[in-house]
């Protein structure tokens, strides 16, 4: 096997979509996300917006598998996220947390 082929074979498979189906998540004892249905497709930009305390960060943590939903399901590439190992998720999903300092003039596409 050539070096090029070896590098290509280590790439994660094309995933396609990240989906939330009737997602319910608590922030401590408080229901923060209730009944969210969403589809995020590969190659598209998405924004989650809302007022402080609306559950945006809680939703993102659930979509990334960093918190466990109370009900509903998150699917990545048609497969339940709960079935993905931590290393698989780490190779496939990424996000830029709020509060990270970026150089002046940085563009979204550069991040």
Tab-separated table of N, CA and C in Angstrom:
chain	number	residue	atom	x	y	z
A	1	UNK	N	0.851	-1.171	0.000
A	1	UNK	CA	0.000	0.000	0.000
A	1	UNK	C	0.897	1.234	0.000
A	2	UNK	N	0.612	2.167	-0.874
A	2	UNK	CA	1.424	3.367	-0.940
A	2	UNK	C	1.115	4.284	0.226
A	3	UNK	N	1.998	5.218	0.447
A	3	UNK	CA	1.828	6.184	1.539
A	3	UNK	C	0.560	6.997	1.351
A	4	UNK	N	0.269	7.426	0.125
A	4	UNK	CA	-0.940	8.201	-0.146
A	4	UNK	C	-2.190	7.410	0.186
A	5	UNK	N	-2.256	6.191	-0.247
A	5	UNK	CA	-3.432	5.365	0.029
A	5	UNK	C	-3.603	5.143	1.523
A	6	UNK	N	-2.502	4.937	2.215
A	6	UNK	CA	-2.568	4.719	3.656
A	6	UNK	C	-3.178	5.936	4.349
A	7	UNK	N	-2.766	7.134	3.955
A	7	UNK	CA	-3.299	8.353	4.561
A	7	UNK	C	-4.783	8.500	4.270
A	8	UNK	N	-5.187	8.183	3.054
A	8	UNK	CA	-6.593	8.294	2.680
A	8	UNK	C	-7.435	7.289	3.455
A	9	UNK	N	-6.938	6.091	3.639
A	9	UNK	CA	-7.726	5.064	4.305
A	9	UNK	C	-7.964	5.378	5.785
A	10	UNK	N	-7.149	6.245	6.390
A	10	UNK	CA	-7.330	6.597	7.792
A	10	UNK	C	-8.363	7.701	7.994
A	11	UNK	N	-8.821	8.292	6.922
A	11	UNK	CA	-9.820	9.352	7.025
A	11	UNK	C	-11.154	8.775	7.455
A	12	UNK	N	-11.897	9.503	8.312
A	12	UNK	CA	-13.218	9.001	8.690
A	12	UNK	C	-14.143	8.984	7.478
A	13	UNK	N	-15.142	8.120	7.473
A	13	UNK	CA	-16.058	8.069	6.343
A	13	UNK	C	-16.858	9.359	6.240
A	14	UNK	N	-17.330	9.649	5.039
A	14	UNK	CA	-18.196	10.809	4.854
A	14	UNK	C	-19.445	10.606	5.702
A	15	UNK	N	-19.790	11.591	6.474
A	15	UNK	CA	-20.874	11.430	7.435
A	15	UNK	C	-22.193	11.945	6.883
A	16	UNK	N	-22.199	13.130	6.308
A	16	UNK	CA	-23.423	13.635	5.693
A	16	UNK	C	-24.277	14.512	6.567
A	17	UNK	N	-24.849	13.960	7.636
A	17	UNK	CA	-25.770	14.759	8.444
A	17	UNK	C	-25.633	14.475	9.934
A	18	UNK	N	-25.951	15.499	10.699
A	18	UNK	CA	-26.090	15.408	12.150
A	18	UNK	C	-27.537	15.785	12.427
A	19	UNK	N	-28.271	14.883	13.061
A	19	UNK	CA	-29.705	15.096	13.254
A	19	UNK	C	-30.089	14.989	14.724
A	20	UNK	N	-31.049	15.815	15.122
A	20	UNK	CA	-31.669	15.721	16.441
A	20	UNK	C	-33.143	15.411	16.222
A	21	UNK	N	-33.637	14.425	16.957
A	21	UNK	CA	-35.039	14.021	16.836
A	21	UNK	C	-35.699	14.092	18.208
A	22	UNK	N	-36.647	15.014	18.363
A	22	UNK	CA	-37.412	15.184	19.603
A	22	UNK	C	-36.481	15.208	20.813
A	23	UNK	N	-35.439	16.024	20.728
A	23	UNK	CA	-34.396	16.074	21.747
A	23	UNK	C	-34.840	16.870	22.972
A	24	UNK	N	-34.652	16.274	24.148
A	24	UNK	CA	-34.941	16.909	25.431
A	24	UNK	C	-33.686	16.785	26.284
A	25	UNK	N	-33.186	17.923	26.799
A	25	UNK	CA	-31.969	17.923	27.599
A	25	UNK	C	-32.166	18.829	28.806
A	26	UNK	N	-31.650	18.406	29.937
A	26	UNK	CA	-31.707	19.209	31.152
A	26	UNK	C	-30.350	19.861	31.407
A	27	UNK	N	-30.392	21.052	31.985
A	27	UNK	CA	-29.198	21.726	32.497
A	27	UNK	C	-29.343	21.655	34.008
A	28	UNK	N	-28.714	20.662	34.617
A	28	UNK	CA	-28.953	20.393	36.038
A	28	UNK	C	-30.344	19.809	36.181
A	29	UNK	N	-31.179	20.461	36.985
A	29	UNK	CA	-32.556	19.990	37.187
A	29	UNK	C	-33.550	20.707	36.287
A	30	UNK	N	-33.073	21.692	35.540
A	30	UNK	CA	-33.948	22.529	34.730
A	30	UNK	C	-34.024	22.032	33.293
A	31	UNK	N	-35.246	21.824	32.762
A	31	UNK	CA	-35.356	21.475	31.336
A	31	UNK	C	-34.860	22.652	30.487
A	32	UNK	N	-33.830	22.428	29.683
A	32	UNK	CA	-33.249	23.510	28.888
A	32	UNK	C	-33.560	23.370	27.404
A	33	UNK	N	-33.717	22.153	26.933
A	33	UNK	CA	-34.026	21.879	25.530
A	33	UNK	C	-35.235	20.959	25.530
A	34	UNK	N	-36.272	21.368	24.800
A	34	UNK	CA	-37.514	20.594	24.808
A	34	UNK	C	-38.000	20.330	23.392
A	35	UNK	N	-37.945	19.086	22.966
A	35	UNK	CA	-38.534	18.677	21.701
A	35	UNK	C	-37.891	19.241	20.452
A	36	UNK	N	-36.579	19.395	20.445
A	36	UNK	CA	-35.892	19.970	19.279
A	36	UNK	C	-35.725	18.922	18.183
A	37	UNK	N	-36.098	19.317	16.972
A	37	UNK	CA	-35.839	18.555	15.755
A	37	UNK	C	-34.978	19.441	14.866
A	38	UNK	N	-33.829	18.932	14.431
A	38	UNK	CA	-32.941	19.729	13.588
A	38	UNK	C	-32.108	18.801	12.716
A	39	UNK	N	-31.719	19.308	11.547
A	39	UNK	CA	-30.841	18.579	10.638
A	39	UNK	C	-29.730	19.527	10.209
A	40	UNK	N	-28.486	19.108	10.397
A	40	UNK	CA	-27.312	19.873	9.989
A	40	UNK	C	-26.592	19.036	8.949
A	41	UNK	N	-26.434	19.576	7.742
A	41	UNK	CA	-25.827	18.833	6.638
A	41	UNK	C	-24.366	19.227	6.447
A	42	UNK	N	-23.561	18.257	6.074
A	42	UNK	CA	-22.138	18.495	5.812
A	42	UNK	C	-21.971	19.563	4.747
A	43	UNK	N	-21.000	20.432	4.960
A	43	UNK	CA	-20.694	21.475	3.985
A	43	UNK	C	-21.544	22.716	4.108
A	44	UNK	N	-22.480	22.739	5.034
A	44	UNK	CA	-23.324	23.910	5.235
A	44	UNK	C	-22.970	24.567	6.562
A	45	UNK	N	-23.140	25.881	6.612
A	45	UNK	CA	-22.954	26.620	7.853
A	45	UNK	C	-24.292	26.694	8.566
A	46	UNK	N	-24.257	26.642	9.879
A	46	UNK	CA	-25.476	26.747	10.684
A	46	UNK	C	-25.172	27.626	11.887
A	47	UNK	N	-26.189	28.268	12.397
A	47	UNK	CA	-26.057	29.087	13.602
A	47	UNK	C	-27.197	28.744	14.541
A	48	UNK	N	-26.885	28.659	15.813
A	48	UNK	CA	-27.899	28.470	16.847
A	48	UNK	C	-27.942	29.784	17.605
A	49	UNK	N	-29.073	30.483	17.507
A	49	UNK	CA	-29.169	31.800	18.119
A	49	UNK	C	-30.337	31.852	19.095
A	50	UNK	N	-30.233	32.737	20.053
A	50	UNK	CA	-31.296	32.926	21.030
A	50	UNK	C	-30.777	33.718	22.205
A	51	UNK	N	-31.688	34.119	23.086
A	51	UNK	CA	-31.268	34.922	24.241
A	51	UNK	C	-30.467	34.093	25.246
A	52	UNK	N	-29.797	34.779	26.156
A	52	UNK	CA	-29.063	34.099	27.229
A	52	UNK	C	-30.000	33.165	27.977
A	53	UNK	N	-29.502	31.984	28.288
A	53	UNK	CA	-30.290	31.025	29.057
A	53	UNK	C	-31.319	30.250	28.259
A	54	UNK	N	-31.299	30.385	26.940
A	54	UNK	CA	-32.297	29.709	26.099
A	54	UNK	C	-31.975	28.232	25.863
A	55	UNK	N	-30.738	27.792	26.172
A	55	UNK	CA	-30.370	26.393	25.984
A	55	UNK	C	-29.476	26.126	24.788
A	56	UNK	N	-28.902	27.174	24.201
A	56	UNK	CA	-28.049	26.992	23.017
A	56	UNK	C	-26.836	26.117	23.311
A	57	UNK	N	-26.099	26.437	24.353
A	57	UNK	CA	-24.904	25.654	24.701
A	57	UNK	C	-25.279	24.246	25.133
A	58	UNK	N	-26.374	24.114	25.841
A	58	UNK	CA	-26.852	22.798	26.260
A	58	UNK	C	-27.197	21.953	25.042
A	59	UNK	N	-27.854	22.555	24.061
A	59	UNK	CA	-28.169	21.853	22.817
A	59	UNK	C	-26.895	21.409	22.110
A	60	UNK	N	-25.923	22.316	21.987
A	60	UNK	CA	-24.679	21.961	21.301
A	60	UNK	C	-23.944	20.832	22.016
A	61	UNK	N	-23.909	20.867	23.342
A	61	UNK	CA	-23.257	19.779	24.084
A	61	UNK	C	-23.940	18.439	23.807
A	62	UNK	N	-25.261	18.437	23.736
A	62	UNK	CA	-25.985	17.192	23.435
A	62	UNK	C	-25.708	16.738	22.004
A	63	UNK	N	-25.656	17.671	21.061
A	63	UNK	CA	-25.387	17.317	19.662
A	63	UNK	C	-23.990	16.730	19.487
A	64	UNK	N	-23.056	17.146	20.342
A	64	UNK	CA	-21.683	16.652	20.268
A	64	UNK	C	-21.455	15.386	21.089
A	65	UNK	N	-22.474	14.975	21.830
A	65	UNK	CA	-22.322	13.799	22.681
A	65	UNK	C	-21.621	14.091	23.986
A	66	UNK	N	-21.526	15.365	24.358
A	66	UNK	CA	-20.869	15.745	25.608
A	66	UNK	C	-21.822	15.701	26.790
A	67	UNK	N	-23.109	15.625	26.511
A	67	UNK	CA	-24.114	15.423	27.559
A	67	UNK	C	-25.154	14.446	27.014
A	68	UNK	N	-25.813	13.754	27.926
A	68	UNK	CA	-26.770	12.724	27.540
A	68	UNK	C	-28.176	13.310	27.536
A	69	UNK	N	-28.899	13.203	26.430
A	69	UNK	CA	-30.271	13.703	26.385
A	69	UNK	C	-31.173	12.937	27.348
A	70	UNK	N	-32.141	13.655	27.897
A	70	UNK	CA	-33.144	13.028	28.749
A	70	UNK	C	-34.084	12.172	27.894
A	71	UNK	N	-34.363	12.647	26.694
A	71	UNK	CA	-35.220	11.925	25.746
A	71	UNK	C	-34.830	12.361	24.340
A	72	UNK	N	-35.281	11.585	23.368
A	72	UNK	CA	-34.965	11.884	21.978
A	72	UNK	C	-33.645	11.253	21.576
A	73	UNK	N	-33.180	11.626	20.393
A	73	UNK	CA	-31.987	10.978	19.851
A	73	UNK	C	-31.199	11.932	18.973
A	74	UNK	N	-29.883	11.758	18.999
A	74	UNK	CA	-28.970	12.443	18.080
A	74	UNK	C	-28.384	11.366	17.187
A	75	UNK	N	-28.409	11.619	15.873
A	75	UNK	CA	-27.863	10.656	14.908
A	75	UNK	C	-26.802	11.366	14.068
A	76	UNK	N	-25.721	10.666	13.819
A	76	UNK	CA	-24.644	11.167	12.983
A	76	UNK	C	-24.458	10.179	11.848
A	77	UNK	N	-24.668	10.643	10.619
A	77	UNK	CA	-24.573	9.758	9.468
A	77	UNK	C	-25.582	8.625	9.527
A	78	UNK	N	-26.747	8.885	10.118
A	78	UNK	CA	-27.796	7.889	10.225
A	78	UNK	C	-27.634	6.918	11.384
A	79	UNK	N	-26.543	7.032	12.111
A	79	UNK	CA	-26.246	6.125	13.224
A	79	UNK	C	-26.403	6.868	14.551
A	80	UNK	N	-27.069	6.288	15.548
A	80	UNK	CA	-27.222	6.961	16.836
A	80	UNK	C	-25.860	7.367	17.411
A	81	UNK	N	-25.755	8.614	17.836
A	81	UNK	CA	-24.498	9.124	18.374
A	81	UNK	C	-24.058	8.322	19.595
A	82	UNK	N	-25.004	7.771	20.329
A	82	UNK	CA	-24.675	6.965	21.516
A	82	UNK	C	-23.883	5.713	21.154
A	83	UNK	N	-23.918	5.292	19.902
A	83	UNK	CA	-23.169	4.115	19.449
A	83	UNK	C	-21.742	4.458	19.010
A	84	UNK	N	-21.429	5.739	18.879
A	84	UNK	CA	-20.100	6.172	18.450
A	84	UNK	C	-19.161	6.162	19.652
A	85	UNK	N	-17.952	5.677	19.474
A	85	UNK	CA	-16.951	5.743	20.540
A	85	UNK	C	-16.441	7.182	20.641
A	86	UNK	N	-15.844	7.505	21.767
A	86	UNK	CA	-15.285	8.855	21.939
A	86	UNK	C	-14.238	9.161	20.860
A	87	UNK	N	-13.318	8.231	20.542
A	87	UNK	CA	-12.352	8.529	19.477
A	87	UNK	C	-13.014	8.767	18.121
A	88	UNK	N	-14.061	7.996	17.800
A	88	UNK	CA	-14.773	8.209	16.528
A	88	UNK	C	-15.387	9.612	16.500
A	89	UNK	N	-16.051	9.985	17.596
A	89	UNK	CA	-16.662	11.323	17.660
A	89	UNK	C	-15.595	12.412	17.541
A	90	UNK	N	-14.465	12.213	18.212
A	90	UNK	CA	-13.391	13.212	18.186
A	90	UNK	C	-12.816	13.403	16.789
A	91	UNK	N	-12.792	12.341	15.984
A	91	UNK	CA	-12.279	12.450	14.614
A	91	UNK	C	-13.294	13.061	13.664
A	92	UNK	N	-14.555	13.116	14.078
A	92	UNK	CA	-15.629	13.477	13.165
A	92	UNK	C	-16.283	14.823	13.476
A	93	UNK	N	-16.443	15.139	14.750
A	93	UNK	CA	-17.147	16.350	15.163
A	93	UNK	C	-16.191	17.358	15.783
A	94	UNK	N	-16.468	18.635	15.548
A	94	UNK	CA	-15.693	19.703	16.175
A	94	UNK	C	-16.575	20.935	16.305
A	95	UNK	N	-16.243	21.774	17.262
A	95	UNK	CA	-16.941	23.041	17.393
A	95	UNK	C	-16.010	24.062	18.016
A	96	UNK	N	-16.331	25.320	17.820
A	96	UNK	CA	-15.564	26.414	18.390
A	96	UNK	C	-16.395	26.993	19.516
A	97	UNK	N	-15.928	26.824	20.742
A	97	UNK	CA	-16.688	27.280	21.904
A	97	UNK	C	-16.706	28.799	22.004
A	98	UNK	N	-17.761	29.306	22.596
A	98	UNK	CA	-17.895	30.731	22.834
A	98	UNK	C	-16.764	31.198	23.737
A	99	UNK	N	-16.298	32.392	23.494
A	99	UNK	CA	-15.284	32.967	24.361
A	99	UNK	C	-13.864	32.731	23.892
A	100	UNK	N	-13.678	31.935	22.861
A	100	UNK	CA	-12.343	31.717	22.338
A	100	UNK	C	-11.893	32.979	21.606
A	101	UNK	N	-10.698	33.432	21.881
A	101	UNK	CA	-10.166	34.619	21.228
A	101	UNK	C	-9.684	34.261	19.824
A	102	UNK	N	-10.067	35.076	18.873
A	102	UNK	CA	-9.626	34.891	17.493
A	102	UNK	C	-8.818	36.114	17.075
A	103	UNK	N	-7.875	35.943	16.180
A	103	UNK	CA	-7.109	37.096	15.704
A	103	UNK	C	-8.024	38.087	14.986
A	104	UNK	N	-7.721	39.353	15.112
A	104	UNK	CA	-8.507	40.378	14.428
A	104	UNK	C	-8.470	40.116	12.929
A	105	UNK	N	-9.615	40.231	12.298
A	105	UNK	CA	-9.717	40.014	10.871
A	105	UNK	C	-9.945	38.554	10.471
A	106	UNK	N	-10.050	37.655	11.443
A	106	UNK	CA	-10.280	36.248	11.124
A	106	UNK	C	-11.651	36.097	10.448
A	107	UNK	N	-11.719	35.245	9.452
A	107	UNK	CA	-12.953	34.981	8.753
A	107	UNK	C	-13.528	33.644	9.213
A	108	UNK	N	-14.831	33.473	9.116
A	108	UNK	CA	-15.479	32.236	9.516
A	108	UNK	C	-14.870	31.063	8.786
A	109	UNK	N	-14.611	31.200	7.506
A	109	UNK	CA	-14.057	30.093	6.726
A	109	UNK	C	-12.660	29.717	7.191
A	110	UNK	N	-11.927	30.648	7.823
A	110	UNK	CA	-10.582	30.369	8.309
A	110	UNK	C	-10.596	29.577	9.616
A	111	UNK	N	-11.715	29.617	10.297
A	111	UNK	CA	-11.820	28.948	11.591
A	111	UNK	C	-12.263	27.565	11.332
